[in-house]
PDB file of C-alpha atoms in Angstrom:
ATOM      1  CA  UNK A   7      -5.222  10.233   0.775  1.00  0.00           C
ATOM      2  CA  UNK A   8      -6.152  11.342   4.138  1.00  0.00           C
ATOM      3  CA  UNK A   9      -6.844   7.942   5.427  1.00  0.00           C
ATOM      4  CA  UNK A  10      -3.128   6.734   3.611  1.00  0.00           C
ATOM      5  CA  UNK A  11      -1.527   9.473   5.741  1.00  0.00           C
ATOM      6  CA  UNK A  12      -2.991   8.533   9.011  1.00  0.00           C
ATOM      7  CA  UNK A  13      -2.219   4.858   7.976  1.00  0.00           C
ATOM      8  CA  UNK A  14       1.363   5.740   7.374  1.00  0.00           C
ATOM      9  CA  UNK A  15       2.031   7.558  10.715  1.00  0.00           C
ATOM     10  CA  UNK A  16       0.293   4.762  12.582  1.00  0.00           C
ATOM     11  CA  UNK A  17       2.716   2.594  11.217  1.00  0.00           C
ATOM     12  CA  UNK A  18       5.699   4.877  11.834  1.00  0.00           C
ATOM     13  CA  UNK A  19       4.199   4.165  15.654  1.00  0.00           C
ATOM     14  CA  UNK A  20       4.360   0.996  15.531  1.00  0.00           C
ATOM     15  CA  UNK A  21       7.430   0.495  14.033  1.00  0.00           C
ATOM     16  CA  UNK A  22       9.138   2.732  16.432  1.00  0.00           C
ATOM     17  CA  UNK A  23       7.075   0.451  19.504  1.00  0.00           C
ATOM     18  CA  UNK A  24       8.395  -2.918  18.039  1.00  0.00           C
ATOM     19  CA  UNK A  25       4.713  -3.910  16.994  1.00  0.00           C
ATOM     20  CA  UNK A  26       6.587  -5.699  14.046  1.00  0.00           C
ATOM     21  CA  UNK A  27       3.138  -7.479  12.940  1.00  0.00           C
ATOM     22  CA  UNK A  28       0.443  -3.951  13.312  1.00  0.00           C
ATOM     23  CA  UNK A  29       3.391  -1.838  10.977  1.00  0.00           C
ATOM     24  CA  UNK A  30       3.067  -4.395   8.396  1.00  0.00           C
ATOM     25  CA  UNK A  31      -0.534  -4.479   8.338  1.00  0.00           C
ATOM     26  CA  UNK A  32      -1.275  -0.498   8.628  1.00  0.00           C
ATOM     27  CA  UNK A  33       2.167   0.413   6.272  1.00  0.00           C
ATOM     28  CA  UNK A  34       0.217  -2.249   3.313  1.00  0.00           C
ATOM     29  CA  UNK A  35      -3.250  -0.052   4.133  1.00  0.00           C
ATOM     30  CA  UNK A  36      -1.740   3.123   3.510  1.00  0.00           C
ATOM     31  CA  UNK A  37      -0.382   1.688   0.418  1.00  0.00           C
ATOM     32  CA  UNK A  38      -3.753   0.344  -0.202  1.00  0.00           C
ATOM     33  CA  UNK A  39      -5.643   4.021   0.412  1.00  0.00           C
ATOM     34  CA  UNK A  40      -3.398   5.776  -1.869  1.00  0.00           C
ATOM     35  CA  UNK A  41      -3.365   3.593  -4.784  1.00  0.00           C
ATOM     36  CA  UNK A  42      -7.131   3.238  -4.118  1.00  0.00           C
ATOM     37  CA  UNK A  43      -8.271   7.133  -4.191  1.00  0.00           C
ATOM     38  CA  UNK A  44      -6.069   6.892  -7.836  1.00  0.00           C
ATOM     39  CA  UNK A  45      -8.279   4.502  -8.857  1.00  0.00           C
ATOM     40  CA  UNK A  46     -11.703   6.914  -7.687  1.00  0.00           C
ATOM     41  CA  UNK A  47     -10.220   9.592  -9.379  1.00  0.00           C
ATOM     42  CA  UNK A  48     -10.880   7.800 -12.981  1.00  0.00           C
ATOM     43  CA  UNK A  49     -13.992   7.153 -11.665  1.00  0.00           C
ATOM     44  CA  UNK A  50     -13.451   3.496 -10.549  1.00  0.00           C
ATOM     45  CA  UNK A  51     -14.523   1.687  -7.613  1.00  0.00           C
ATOM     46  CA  UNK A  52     -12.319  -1.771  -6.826  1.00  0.00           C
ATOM     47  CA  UNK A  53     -14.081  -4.751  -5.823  1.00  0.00           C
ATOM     48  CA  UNK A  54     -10.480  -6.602  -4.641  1.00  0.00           C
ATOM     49  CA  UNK A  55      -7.427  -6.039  -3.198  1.00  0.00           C
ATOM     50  CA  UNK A  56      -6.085  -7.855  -6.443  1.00  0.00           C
ATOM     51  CA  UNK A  57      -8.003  -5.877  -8.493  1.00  0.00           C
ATOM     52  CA  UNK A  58      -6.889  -2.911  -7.119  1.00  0.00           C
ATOM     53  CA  UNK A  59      -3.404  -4.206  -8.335  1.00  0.00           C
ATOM     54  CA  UNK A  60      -4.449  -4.918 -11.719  1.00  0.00           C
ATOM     55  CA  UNK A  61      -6.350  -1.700 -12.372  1.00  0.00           C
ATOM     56  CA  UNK A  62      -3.366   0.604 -11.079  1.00  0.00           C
ATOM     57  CA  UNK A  63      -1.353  -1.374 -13.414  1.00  0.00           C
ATOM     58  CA  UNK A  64      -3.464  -0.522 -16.246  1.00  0.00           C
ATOM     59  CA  UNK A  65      -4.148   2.956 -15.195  1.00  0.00           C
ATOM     60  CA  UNK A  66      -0.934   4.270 -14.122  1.00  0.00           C
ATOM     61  CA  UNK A  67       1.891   1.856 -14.526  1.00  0.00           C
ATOM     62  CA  UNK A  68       0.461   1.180 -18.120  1.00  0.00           C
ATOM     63  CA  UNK A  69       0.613   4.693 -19.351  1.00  0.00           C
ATOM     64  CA  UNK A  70       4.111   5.828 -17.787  1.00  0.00           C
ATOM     65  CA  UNK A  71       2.164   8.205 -14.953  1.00  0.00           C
ATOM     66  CA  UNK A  72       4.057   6.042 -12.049  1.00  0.00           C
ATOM     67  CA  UNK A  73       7.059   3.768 -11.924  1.00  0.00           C
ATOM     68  CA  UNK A  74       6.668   0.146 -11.873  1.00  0.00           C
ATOM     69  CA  UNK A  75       8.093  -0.169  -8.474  1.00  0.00           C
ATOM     70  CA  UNK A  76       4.859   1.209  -7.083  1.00  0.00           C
ATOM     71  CA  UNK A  77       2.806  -1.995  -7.758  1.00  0.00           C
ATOM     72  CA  UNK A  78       6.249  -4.008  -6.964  1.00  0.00           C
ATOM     73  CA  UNK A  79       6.483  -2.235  -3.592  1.00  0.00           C
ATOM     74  CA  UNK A  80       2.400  -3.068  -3.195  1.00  0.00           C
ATOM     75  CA  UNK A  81       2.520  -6.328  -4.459  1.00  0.00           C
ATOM     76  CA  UNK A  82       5.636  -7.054  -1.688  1.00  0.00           C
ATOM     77  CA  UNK A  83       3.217  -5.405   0.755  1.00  0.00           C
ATOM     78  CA  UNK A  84       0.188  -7.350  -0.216  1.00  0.00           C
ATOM     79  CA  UNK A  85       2.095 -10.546  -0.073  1.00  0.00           C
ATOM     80  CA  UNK A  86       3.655  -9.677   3.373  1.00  0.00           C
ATOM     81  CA  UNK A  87       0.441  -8.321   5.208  1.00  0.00           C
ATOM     82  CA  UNK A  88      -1.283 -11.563   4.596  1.00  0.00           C
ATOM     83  CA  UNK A  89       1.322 -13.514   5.854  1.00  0.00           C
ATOM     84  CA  UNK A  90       1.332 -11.458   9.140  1.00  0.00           C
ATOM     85  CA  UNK A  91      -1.882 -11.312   9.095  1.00  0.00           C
ATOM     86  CA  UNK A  92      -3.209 -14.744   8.365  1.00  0.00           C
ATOM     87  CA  UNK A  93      -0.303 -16.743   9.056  1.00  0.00           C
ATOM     88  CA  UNK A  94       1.339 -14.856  11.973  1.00  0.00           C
ATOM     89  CA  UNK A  95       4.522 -14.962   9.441  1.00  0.00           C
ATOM     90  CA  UNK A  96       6.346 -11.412   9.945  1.00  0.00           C
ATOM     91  CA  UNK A  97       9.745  -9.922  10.627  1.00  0.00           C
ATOM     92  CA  UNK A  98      11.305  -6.490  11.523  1.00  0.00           C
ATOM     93  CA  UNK A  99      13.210  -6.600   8.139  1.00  0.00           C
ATOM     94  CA  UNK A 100      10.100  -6.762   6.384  1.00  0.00           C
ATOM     95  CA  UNK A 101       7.915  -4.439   8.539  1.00  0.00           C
ATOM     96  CA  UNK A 102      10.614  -2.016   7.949  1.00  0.00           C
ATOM     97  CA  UNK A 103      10.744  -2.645   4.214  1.00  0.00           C
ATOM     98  CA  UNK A 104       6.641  -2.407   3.889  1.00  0.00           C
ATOM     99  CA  UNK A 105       6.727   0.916   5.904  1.00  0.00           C
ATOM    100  CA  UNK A 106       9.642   2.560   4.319  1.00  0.00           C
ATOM    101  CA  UNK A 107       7.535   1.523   0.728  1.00  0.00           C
ATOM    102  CA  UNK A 108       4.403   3.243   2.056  1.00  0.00           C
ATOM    103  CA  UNK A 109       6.323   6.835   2.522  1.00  0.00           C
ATOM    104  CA  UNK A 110       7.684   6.298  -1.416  1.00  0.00           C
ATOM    105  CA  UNK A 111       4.360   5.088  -2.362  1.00  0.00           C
ATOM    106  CA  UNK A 112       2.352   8.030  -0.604  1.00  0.00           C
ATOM    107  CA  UNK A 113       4.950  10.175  -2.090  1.00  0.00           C
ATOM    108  CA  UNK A 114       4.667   9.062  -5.352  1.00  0.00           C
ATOM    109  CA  UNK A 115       1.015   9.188  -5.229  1.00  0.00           C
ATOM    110  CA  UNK A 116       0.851  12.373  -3.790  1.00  0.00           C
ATOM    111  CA  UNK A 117       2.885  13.909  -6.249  1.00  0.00           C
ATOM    112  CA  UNK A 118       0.130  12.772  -8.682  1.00  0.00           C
ATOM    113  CA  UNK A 119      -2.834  14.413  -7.106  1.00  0.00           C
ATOM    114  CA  UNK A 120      -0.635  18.163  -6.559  1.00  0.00           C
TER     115      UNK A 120
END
């Protein structure tokens, strides 16, 4: 969760800088750290960042513990830091849509691990 939180302010950064492209990619990692230390907590290890999606989904989203719009929110991310990523695709709508999904996503999770 520490490495989510760090992701999440670098983000913030580069959001306020106009890095459009770097808040995508670090607001989808935080998203990706906190849903991933979830998954290590039941004592799984995720070999994807698809199956990272699927096992939150079976874990958590599954048995009521978060809200669907989690995986929504990191699906949206996934799809959006691999366009900016890979195919230099990116806008400021959607950076700010991926960060402002990694503070209710780090939230969420969070809330989980108090």
């Amino acid at each position: 969760m520490q490495e989510a939180g760090e992701d999440l302010t670098a983000a913030r950064r580069s959001l306020a800088e106009g890095n459009m492209k770097w808040a995508i990619i670090q607001g989808y990692y935080a998203q990706f750290h906190a849903l991933r230390a979830l998954v290590f907590a039941r004592g799984y290890r995720e070999k994807s960042h698809v199956c990272l999606r699927h096992a939150v989904e079976a874990l958590y989203i599954d048995e009521n513990i978060l809200p669907s719009s989690v995986l929504e929110d990191f699906t949206f991310a996934m799809r959006t830091r691999e366009g900016a990523d890979y195919g230099c695709v990116y806008s400021e709508e959607d950076a700010h849509d991926v960060v402002r999904s990694a503070g209710a996503v780090l939230d969420q999770v969070g809330a989980i691990f108090e």
